[in-house]
PDB file of N, CA, C and O in Angstrom:
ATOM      1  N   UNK M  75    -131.248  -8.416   7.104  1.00 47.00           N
ATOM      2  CA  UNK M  75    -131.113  -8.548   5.660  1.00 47.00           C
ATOM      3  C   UNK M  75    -132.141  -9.547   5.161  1.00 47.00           C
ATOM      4  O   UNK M  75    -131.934 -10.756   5.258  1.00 47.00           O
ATOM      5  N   UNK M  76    -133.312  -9.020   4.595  1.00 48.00           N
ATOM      6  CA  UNK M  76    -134.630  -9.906   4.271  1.00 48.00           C
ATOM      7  C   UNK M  76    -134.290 -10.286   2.763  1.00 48.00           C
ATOM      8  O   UNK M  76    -135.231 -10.609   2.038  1.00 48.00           O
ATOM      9  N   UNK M  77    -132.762 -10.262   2.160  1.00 49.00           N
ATOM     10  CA  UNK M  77    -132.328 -10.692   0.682  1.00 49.00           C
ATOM     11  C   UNK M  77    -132.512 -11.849   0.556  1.00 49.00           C
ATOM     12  O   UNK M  77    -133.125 -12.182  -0.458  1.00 49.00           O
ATOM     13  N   UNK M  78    -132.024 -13.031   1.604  1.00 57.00           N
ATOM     14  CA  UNK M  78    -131.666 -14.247   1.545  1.00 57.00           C
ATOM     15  C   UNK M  78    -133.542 -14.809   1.995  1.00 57.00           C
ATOM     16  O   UNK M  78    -133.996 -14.939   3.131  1.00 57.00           O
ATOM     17  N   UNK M  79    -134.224 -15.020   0.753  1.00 53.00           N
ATOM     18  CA  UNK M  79    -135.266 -15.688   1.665  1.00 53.00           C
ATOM     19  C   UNK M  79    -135.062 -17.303   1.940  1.00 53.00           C
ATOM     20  O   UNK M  79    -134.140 -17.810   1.301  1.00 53.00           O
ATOM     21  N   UNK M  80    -135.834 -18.197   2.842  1.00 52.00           N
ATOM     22  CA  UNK M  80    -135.728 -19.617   3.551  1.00 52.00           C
ATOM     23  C   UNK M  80    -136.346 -20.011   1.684  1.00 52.00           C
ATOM     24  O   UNK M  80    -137.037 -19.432   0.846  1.00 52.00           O
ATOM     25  N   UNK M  81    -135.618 -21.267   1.777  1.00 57.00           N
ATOM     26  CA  UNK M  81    -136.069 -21.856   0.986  1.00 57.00           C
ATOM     27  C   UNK M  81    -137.390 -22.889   0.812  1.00 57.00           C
ATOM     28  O   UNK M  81    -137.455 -23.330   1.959  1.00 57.00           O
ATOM     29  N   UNK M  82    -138.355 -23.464   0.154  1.00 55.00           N
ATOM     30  CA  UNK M  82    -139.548 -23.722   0.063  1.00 55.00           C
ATOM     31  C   UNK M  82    -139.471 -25.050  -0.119  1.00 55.00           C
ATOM     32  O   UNK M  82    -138.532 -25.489  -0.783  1.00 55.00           O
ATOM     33  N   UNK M  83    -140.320 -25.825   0.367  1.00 56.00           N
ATOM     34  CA  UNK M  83    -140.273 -27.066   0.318  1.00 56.00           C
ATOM     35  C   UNK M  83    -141.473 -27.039  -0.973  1.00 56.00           C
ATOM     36  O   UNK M  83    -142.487 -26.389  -0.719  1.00 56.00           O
ATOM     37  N   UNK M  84    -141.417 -27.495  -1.889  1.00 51.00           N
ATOM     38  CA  UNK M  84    -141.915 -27.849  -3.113  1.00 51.00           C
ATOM     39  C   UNK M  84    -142.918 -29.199  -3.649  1.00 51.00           C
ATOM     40  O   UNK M  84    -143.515 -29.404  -4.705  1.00 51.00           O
ATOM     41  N   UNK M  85    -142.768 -30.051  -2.274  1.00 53.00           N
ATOM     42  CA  UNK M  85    -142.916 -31.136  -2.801  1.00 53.00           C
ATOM     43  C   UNK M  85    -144.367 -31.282  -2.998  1.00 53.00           C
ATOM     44  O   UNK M  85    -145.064 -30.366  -2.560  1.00 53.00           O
ATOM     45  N   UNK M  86    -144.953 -32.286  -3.586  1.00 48.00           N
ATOM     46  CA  UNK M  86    -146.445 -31.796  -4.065  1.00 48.00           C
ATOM     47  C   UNK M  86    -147.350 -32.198  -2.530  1.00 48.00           C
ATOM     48  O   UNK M  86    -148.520 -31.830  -2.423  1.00 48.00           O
ATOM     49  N   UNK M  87    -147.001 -32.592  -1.964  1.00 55.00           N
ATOM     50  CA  UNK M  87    -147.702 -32.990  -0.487  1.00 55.00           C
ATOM     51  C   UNK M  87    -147.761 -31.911   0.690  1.00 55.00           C
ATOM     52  O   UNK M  87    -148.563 -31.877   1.623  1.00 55.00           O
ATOM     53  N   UNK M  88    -146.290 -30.693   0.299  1.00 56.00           N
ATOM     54  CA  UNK M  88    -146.068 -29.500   1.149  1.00 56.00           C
ATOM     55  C   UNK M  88    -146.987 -28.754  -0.127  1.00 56.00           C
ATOM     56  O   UNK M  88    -147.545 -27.916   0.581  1.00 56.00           O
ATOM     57  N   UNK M  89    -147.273 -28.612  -0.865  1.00 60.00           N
ATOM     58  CA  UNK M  89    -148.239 -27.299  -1.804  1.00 60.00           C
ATOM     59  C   UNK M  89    -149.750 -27.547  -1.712  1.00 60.00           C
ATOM     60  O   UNK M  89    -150.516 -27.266  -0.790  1.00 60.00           O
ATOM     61  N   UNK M  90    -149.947 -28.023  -2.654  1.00 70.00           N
ATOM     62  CA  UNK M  90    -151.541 -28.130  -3.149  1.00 70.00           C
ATOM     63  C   UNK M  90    -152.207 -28.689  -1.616  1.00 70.00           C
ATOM     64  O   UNK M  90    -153.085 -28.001  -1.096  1.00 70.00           O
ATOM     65  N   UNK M  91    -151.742 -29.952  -0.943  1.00 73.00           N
ATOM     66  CA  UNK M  91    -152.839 -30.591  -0.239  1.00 73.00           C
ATOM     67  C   UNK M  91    -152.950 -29.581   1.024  1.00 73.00           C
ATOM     68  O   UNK M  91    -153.922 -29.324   1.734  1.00 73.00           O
ATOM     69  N   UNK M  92    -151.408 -29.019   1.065  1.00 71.00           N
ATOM     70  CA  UNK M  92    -151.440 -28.351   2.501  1.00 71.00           C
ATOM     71  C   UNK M  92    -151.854 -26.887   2.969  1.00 71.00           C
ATOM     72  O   UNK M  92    -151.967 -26.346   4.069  1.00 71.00           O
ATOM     73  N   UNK M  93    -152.061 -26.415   1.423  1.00 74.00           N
ATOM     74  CA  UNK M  93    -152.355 -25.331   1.001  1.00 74.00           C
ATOM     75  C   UNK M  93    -153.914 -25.406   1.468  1.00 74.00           C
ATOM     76  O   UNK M  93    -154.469 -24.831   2.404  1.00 74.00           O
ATOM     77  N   UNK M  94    -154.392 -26.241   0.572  1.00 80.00           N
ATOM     78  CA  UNK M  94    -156.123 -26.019   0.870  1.00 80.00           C
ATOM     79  C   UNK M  94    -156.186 -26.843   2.459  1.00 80.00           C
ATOM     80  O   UNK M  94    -157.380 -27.141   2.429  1.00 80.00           O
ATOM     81  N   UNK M  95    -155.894 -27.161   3.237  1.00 81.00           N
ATOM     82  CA  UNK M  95    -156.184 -27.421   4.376  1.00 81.00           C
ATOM     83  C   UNK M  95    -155.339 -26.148   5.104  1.00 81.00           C
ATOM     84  O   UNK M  95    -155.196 -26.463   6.286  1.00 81.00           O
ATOM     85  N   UNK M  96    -154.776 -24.934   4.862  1.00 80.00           N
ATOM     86  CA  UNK M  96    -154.786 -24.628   5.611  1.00 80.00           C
ATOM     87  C   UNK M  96    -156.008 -22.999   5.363  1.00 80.00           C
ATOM     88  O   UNK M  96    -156.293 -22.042   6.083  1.00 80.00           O
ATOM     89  N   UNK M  97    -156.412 -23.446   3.953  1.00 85.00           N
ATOM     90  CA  UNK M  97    -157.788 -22.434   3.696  1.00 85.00           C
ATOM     91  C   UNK M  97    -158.781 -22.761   4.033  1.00 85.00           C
ATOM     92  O   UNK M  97    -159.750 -22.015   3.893  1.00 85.00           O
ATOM     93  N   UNK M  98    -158.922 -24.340   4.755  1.00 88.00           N
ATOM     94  CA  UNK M  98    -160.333 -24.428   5.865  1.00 88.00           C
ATOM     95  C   UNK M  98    -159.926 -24.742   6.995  1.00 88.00           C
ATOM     96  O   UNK M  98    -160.173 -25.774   7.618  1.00 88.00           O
ATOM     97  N   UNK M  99    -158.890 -23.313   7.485  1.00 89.00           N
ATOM     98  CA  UNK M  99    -158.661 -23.361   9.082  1.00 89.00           C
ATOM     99  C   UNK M  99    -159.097 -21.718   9.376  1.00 89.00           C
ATOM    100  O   UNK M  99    -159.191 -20.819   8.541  1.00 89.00           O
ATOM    101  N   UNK M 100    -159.317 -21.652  10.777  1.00 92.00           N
ATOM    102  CA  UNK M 100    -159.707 -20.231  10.663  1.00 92.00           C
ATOM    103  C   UNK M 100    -157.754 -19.778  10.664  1.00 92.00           C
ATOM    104  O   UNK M 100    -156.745 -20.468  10.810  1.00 92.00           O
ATOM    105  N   UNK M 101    -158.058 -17.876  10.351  1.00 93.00           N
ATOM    106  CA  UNK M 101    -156.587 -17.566   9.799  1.00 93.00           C
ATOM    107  C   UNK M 101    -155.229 -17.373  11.408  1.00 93.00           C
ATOM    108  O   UNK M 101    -154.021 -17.254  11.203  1.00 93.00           O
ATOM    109  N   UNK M 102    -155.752 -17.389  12.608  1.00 94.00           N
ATOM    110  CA  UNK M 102    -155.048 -17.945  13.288  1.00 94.00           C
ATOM    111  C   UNK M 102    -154.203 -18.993  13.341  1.00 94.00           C
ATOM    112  O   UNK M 102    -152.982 -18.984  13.498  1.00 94.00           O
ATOM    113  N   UNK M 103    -154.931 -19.879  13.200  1.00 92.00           N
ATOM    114  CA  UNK M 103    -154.502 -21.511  13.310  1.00 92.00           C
ATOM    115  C   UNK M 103    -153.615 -22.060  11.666  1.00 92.00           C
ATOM    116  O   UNK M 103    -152.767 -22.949  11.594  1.00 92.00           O
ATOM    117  N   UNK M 104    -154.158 -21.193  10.483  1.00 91.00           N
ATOM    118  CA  UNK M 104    -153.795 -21.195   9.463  1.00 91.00           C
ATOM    119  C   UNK M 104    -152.121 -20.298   9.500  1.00 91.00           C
ATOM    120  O   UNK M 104    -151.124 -20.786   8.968  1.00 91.00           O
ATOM    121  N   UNK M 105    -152.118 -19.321  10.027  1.00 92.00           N
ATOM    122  CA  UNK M 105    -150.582 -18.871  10.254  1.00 92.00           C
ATOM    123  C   UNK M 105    -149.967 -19.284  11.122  1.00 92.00           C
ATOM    124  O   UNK M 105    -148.771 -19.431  10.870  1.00 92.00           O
ATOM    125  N   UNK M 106    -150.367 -19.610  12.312  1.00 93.00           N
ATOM    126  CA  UNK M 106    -149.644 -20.884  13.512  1.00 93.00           C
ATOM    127  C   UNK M 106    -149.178 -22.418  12.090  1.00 93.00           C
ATOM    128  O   UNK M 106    -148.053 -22.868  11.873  1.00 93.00           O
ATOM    129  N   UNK M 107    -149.979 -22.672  11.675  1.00 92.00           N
ATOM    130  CA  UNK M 107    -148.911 -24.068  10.677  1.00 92.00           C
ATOM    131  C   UNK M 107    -148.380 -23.505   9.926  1.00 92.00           C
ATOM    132  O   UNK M 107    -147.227 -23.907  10.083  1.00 92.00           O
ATOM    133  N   UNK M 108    -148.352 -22.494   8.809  1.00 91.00           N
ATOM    134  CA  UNK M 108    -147.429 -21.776   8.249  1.00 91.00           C
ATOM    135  C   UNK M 108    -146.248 -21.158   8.882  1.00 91.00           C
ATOM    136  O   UNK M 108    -145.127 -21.140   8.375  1.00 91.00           O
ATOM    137  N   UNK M 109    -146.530 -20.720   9.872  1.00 93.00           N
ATOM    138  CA  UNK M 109    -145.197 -20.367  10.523  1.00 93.00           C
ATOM    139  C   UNK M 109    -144.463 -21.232  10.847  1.00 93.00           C
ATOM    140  O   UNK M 109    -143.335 -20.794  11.070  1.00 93.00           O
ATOM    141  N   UNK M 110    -144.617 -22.848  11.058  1.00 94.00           N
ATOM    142  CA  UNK M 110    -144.311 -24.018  12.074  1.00 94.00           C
ATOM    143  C   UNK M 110    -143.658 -24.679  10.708  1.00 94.00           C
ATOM    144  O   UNK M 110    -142.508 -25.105  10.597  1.00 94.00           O
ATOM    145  N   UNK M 111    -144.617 -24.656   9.767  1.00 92.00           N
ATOM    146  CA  UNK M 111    -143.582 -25.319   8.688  1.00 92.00           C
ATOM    147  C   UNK M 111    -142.427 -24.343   8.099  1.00 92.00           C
ATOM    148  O   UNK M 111    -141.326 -24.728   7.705  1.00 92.00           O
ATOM    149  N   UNK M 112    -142.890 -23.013   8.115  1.00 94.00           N
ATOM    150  CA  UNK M 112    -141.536 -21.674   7.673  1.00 94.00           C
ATOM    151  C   UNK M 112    -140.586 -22.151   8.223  1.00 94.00           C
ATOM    152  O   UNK M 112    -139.633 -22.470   7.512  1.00 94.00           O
ATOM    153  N   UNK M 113    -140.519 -22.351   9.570  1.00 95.00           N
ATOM    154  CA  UNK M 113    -139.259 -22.315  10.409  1.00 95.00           C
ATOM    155  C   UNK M 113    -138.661 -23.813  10.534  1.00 95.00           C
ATOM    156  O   UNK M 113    -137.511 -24.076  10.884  1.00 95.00           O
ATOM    157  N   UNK M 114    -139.474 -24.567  10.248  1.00 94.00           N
ATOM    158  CA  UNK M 114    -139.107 -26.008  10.206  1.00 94.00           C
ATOM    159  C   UNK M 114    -138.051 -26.096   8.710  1.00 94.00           C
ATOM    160  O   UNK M 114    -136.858 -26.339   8.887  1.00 94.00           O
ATOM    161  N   UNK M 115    -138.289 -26.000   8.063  1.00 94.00           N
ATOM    162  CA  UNK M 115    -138.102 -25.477   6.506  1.00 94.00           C
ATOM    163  C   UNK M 115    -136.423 -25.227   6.629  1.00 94.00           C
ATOM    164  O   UNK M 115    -135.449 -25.904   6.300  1.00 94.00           O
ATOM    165  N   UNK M 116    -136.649 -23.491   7.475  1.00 95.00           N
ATOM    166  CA  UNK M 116    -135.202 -22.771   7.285  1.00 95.00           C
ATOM    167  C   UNK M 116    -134.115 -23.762   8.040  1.00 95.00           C
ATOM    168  O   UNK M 116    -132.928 -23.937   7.764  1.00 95.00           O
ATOM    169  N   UNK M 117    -134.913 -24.345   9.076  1.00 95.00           N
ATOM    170  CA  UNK M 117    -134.218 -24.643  10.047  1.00 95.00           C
ATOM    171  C   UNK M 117    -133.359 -25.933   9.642  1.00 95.00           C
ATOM    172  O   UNK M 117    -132.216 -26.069  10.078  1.00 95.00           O
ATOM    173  N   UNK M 118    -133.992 -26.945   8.729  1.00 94.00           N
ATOM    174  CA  UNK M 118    -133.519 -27.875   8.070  1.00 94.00           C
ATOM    175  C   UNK M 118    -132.972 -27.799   6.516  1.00 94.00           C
ATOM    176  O   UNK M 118    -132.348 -28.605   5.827  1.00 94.00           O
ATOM    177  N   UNK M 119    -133.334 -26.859   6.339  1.00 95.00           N
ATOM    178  CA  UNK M 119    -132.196 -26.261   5.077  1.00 95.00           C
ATOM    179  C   UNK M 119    -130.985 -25.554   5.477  1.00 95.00           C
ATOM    180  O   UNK M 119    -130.207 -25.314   4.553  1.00 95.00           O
ATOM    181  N   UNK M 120    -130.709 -25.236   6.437  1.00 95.00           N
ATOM    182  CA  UNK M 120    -129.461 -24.569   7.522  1.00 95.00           C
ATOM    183  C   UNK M 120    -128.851 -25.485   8.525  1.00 95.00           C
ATOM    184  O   UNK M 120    -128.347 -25.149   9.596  1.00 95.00           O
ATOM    185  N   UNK M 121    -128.979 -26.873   7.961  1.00 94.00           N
ATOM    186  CA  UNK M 121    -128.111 -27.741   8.797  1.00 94.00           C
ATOM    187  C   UNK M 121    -128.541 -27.470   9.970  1.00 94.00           C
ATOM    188  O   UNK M 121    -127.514 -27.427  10.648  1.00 94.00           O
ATOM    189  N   UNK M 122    -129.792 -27.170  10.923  1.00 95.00           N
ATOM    190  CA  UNK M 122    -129.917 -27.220  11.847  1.00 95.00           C
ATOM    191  C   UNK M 122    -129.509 -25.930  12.607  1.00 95.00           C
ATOM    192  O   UNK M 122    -129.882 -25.800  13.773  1.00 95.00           O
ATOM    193  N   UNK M 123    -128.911 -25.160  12.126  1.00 96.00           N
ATOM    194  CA  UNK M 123    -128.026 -23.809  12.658  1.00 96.00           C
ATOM    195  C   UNK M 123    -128.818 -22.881  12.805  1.00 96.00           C
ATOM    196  O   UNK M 123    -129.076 -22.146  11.852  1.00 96.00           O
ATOM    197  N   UNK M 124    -129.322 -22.722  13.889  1.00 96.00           N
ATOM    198  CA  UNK M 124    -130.898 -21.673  14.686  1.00 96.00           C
ATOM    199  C   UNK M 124    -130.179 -20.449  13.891  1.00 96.00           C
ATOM    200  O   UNK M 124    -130.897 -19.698  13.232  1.00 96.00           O
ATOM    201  N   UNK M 125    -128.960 -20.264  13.933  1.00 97.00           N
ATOM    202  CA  UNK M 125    -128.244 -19.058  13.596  1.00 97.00           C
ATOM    203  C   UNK M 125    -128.700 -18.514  12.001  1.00 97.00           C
ATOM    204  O   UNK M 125    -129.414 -17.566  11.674  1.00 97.00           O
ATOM    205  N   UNK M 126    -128.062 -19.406  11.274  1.00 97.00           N
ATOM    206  CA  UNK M 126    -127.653 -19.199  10.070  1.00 97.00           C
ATOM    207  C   UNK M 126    -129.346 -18.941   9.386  1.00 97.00           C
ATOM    208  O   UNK M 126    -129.702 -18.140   8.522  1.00 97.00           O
ATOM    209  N   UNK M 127    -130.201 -20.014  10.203  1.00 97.00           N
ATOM    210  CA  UNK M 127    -131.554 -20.181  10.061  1.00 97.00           C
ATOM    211  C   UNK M 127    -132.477 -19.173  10.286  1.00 97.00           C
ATOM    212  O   UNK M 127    -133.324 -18.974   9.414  1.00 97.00           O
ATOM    213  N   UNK M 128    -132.471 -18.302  11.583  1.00 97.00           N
ATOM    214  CA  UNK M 128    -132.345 -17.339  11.857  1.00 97.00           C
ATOM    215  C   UNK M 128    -132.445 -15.577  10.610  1.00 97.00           C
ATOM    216  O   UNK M 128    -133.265 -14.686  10.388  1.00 97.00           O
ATOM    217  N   UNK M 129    -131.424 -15.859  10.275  1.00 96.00           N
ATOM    218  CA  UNK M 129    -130.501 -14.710   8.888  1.00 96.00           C
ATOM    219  C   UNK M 129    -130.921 -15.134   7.844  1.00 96.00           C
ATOM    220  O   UNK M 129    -130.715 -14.449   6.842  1.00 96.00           O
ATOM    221  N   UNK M 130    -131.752 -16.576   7.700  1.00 95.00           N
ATOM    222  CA  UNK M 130    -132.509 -16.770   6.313  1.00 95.00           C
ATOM    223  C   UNK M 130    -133.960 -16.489   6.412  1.00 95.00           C
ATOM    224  O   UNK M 130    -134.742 -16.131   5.532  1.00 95.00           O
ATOM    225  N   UNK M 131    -134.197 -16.781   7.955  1.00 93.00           N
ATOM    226  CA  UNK M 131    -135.638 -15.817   7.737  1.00 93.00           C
ATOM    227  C   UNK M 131    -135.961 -14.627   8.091  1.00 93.00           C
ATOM    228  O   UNK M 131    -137.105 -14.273   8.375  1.00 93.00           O
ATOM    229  N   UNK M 132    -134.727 -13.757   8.098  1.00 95.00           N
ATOM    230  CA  UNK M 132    -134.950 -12.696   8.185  1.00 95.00           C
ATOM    231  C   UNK M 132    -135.605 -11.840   9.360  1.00 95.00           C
ATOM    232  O   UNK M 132    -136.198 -10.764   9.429  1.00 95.00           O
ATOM    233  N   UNK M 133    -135.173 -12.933  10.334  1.00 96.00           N
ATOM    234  CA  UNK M 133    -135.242 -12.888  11.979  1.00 96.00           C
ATOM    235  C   UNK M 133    -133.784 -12.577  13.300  1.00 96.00           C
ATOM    236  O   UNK M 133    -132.588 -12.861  13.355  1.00 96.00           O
ATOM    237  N   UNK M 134    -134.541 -12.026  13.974  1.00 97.00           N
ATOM    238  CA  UNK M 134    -133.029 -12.306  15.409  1.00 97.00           C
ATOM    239  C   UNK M 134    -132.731 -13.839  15.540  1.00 97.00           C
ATOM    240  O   UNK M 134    -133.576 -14.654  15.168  1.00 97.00           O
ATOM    241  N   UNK M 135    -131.857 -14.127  15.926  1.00 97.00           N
ATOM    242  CA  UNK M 135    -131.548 -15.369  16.582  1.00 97.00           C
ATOM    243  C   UNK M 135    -132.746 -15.774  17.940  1.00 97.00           C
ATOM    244  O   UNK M 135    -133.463 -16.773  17.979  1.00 97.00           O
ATOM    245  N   UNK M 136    -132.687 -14.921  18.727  1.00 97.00           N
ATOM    246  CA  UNK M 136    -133.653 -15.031  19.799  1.00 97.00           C
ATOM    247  C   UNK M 136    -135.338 -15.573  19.629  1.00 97.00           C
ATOM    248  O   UNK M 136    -136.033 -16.323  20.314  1.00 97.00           O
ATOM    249  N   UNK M 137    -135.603 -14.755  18.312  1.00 97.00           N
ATOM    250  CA  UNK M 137    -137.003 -14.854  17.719  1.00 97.00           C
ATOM    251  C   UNK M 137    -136.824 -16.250  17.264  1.00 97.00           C
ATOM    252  O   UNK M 137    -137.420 -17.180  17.806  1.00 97.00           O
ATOM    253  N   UNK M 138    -136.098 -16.388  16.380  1.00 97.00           N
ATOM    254  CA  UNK M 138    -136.079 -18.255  15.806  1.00 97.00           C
ATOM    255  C   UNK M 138    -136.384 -19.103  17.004  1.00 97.00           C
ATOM    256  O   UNK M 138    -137.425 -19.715  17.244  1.00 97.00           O
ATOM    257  N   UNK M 139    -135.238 -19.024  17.742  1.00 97.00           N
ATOM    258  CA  UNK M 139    -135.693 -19.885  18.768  1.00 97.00           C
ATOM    259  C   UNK M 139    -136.764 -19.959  19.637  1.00 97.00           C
ATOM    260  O   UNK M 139    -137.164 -21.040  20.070  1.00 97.00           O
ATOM    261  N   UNK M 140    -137.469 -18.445  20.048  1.00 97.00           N
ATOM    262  CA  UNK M 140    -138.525 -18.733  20.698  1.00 97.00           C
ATOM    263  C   UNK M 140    -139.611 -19.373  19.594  1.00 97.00           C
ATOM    264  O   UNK M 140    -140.561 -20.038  20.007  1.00 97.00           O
ATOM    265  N   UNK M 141    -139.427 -19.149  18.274  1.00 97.00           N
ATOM    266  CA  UNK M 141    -140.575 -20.165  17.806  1.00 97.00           C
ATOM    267  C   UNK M 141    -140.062 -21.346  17.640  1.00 97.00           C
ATOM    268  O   UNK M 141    -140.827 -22.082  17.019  1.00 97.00           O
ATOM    269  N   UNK M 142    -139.185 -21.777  17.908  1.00 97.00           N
ATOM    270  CA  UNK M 142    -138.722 -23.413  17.943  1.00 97.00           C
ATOM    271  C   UNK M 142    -139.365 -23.891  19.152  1.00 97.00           C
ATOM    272  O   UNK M 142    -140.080 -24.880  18.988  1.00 97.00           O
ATOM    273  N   UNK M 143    -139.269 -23.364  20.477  1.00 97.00           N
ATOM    274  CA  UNK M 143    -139.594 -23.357  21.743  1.00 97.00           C
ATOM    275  C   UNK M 143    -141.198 -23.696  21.351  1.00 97.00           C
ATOM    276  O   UNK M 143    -141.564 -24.865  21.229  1.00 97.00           O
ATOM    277  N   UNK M 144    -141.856 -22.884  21.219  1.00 96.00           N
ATOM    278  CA  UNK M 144    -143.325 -22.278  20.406  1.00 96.00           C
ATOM    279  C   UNK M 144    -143.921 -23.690  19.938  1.00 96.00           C
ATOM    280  O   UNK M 144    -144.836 -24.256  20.538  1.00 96.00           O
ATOM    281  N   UNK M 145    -143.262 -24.210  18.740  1.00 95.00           N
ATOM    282  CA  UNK M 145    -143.640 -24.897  17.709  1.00 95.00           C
ATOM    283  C   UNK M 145    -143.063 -25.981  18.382  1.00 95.00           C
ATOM    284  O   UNK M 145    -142.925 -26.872  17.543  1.00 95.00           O
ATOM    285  N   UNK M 146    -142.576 -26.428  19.692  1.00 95.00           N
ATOM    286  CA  UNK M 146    -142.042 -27.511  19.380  1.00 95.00           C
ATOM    287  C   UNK M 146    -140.811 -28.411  18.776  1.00 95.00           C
ATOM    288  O   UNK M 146    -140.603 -29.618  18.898  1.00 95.00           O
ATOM    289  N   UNK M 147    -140.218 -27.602  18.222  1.00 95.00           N
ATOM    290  CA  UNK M 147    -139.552 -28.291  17.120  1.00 95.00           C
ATOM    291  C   UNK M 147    -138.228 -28.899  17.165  1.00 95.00           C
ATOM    292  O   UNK M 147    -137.409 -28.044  16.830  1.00 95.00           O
ATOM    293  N   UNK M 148    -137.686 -29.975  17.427  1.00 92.00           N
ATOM    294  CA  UNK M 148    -136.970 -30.076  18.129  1.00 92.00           C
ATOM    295  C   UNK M 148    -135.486 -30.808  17.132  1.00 92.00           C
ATOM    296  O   UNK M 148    -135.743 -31.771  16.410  1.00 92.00           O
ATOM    297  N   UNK M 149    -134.443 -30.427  17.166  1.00 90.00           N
ATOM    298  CA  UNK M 149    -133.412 -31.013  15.883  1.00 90.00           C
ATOM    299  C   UNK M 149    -133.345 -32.337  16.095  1.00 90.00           C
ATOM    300  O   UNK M 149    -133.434 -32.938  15.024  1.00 90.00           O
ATOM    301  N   UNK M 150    -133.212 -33.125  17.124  1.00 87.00           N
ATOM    302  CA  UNK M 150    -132.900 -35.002  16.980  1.00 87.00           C
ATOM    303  C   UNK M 150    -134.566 -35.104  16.392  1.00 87.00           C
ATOM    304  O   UNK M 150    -134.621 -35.931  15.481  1.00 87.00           O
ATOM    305  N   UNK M 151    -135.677 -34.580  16.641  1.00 83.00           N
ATOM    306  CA  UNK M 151    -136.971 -35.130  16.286  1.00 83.00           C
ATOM    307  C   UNK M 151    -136.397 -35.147  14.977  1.00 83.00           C
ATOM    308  O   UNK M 151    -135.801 -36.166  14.628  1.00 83.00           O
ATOM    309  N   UNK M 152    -136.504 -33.967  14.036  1.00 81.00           N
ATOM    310  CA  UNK M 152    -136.020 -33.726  12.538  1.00 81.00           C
ATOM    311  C   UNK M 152    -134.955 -34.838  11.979  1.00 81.00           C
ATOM    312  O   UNK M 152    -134.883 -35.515  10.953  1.00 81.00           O
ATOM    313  N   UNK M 153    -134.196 -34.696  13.117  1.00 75.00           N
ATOM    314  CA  UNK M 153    -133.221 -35.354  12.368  1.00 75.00           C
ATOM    315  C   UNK M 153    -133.016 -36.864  12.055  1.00 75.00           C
ATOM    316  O   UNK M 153    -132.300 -37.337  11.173  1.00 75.00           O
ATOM    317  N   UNK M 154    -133.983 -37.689  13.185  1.00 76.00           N
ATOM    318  CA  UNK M 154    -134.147 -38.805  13.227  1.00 76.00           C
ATOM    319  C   UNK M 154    -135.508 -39.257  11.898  1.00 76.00           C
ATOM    320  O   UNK M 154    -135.781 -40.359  11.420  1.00 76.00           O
ATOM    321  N   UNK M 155    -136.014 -38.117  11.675  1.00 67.00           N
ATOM    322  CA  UNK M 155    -136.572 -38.330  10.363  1.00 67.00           C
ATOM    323  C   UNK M 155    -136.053 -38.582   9.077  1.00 67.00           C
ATOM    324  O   UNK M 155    -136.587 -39.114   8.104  1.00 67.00           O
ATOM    325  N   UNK M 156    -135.034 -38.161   9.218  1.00 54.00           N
ATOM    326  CA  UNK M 156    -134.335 -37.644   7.779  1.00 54.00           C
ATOM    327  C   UNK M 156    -133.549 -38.897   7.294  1.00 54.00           C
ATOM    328  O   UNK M 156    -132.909 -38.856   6.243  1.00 54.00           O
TER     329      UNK M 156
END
């Protein structure tokens, strides 16, 4: 169900600056950080819940996590940010 999209981080430091740095990357490396912040995103707008996180991006459960795996991304890292 691709209804529910992840929600967007807005803030002016996630748009404009990160935007044009990722238009002088080649488009590999430019969808490797877009994807890394997508899933970072769902994943912390979903309380952490690979699951629920998962069903907001319109992914398997399995897929989320292998890009968590992927990306690194780890919930105490996140969370000790927050």
């Amino acid at each position: 169900d691709r209804s529910r999209a992840a929600p967007v981080d807005t803030t002016p430091s996630a748009t404009s600056h990160e935007f044009k740095t990722l238009l002088n990357q080649p488009l590999r490396d430019a969808r490797d950080e877009f994807v890394k912040h997508y899933v970072k995103s769902c994943y912390l707008s979903n309380d952490f819940n690979a699951t629920q996180a998962a069903r907001a991006c319109g992914m398997s459960r399995e897929s989320f996590h292998r890009f968590l795996r992927k990306y690194d991304i780890r919930k105490d890292d996140l969370h000790n940010r927050n």
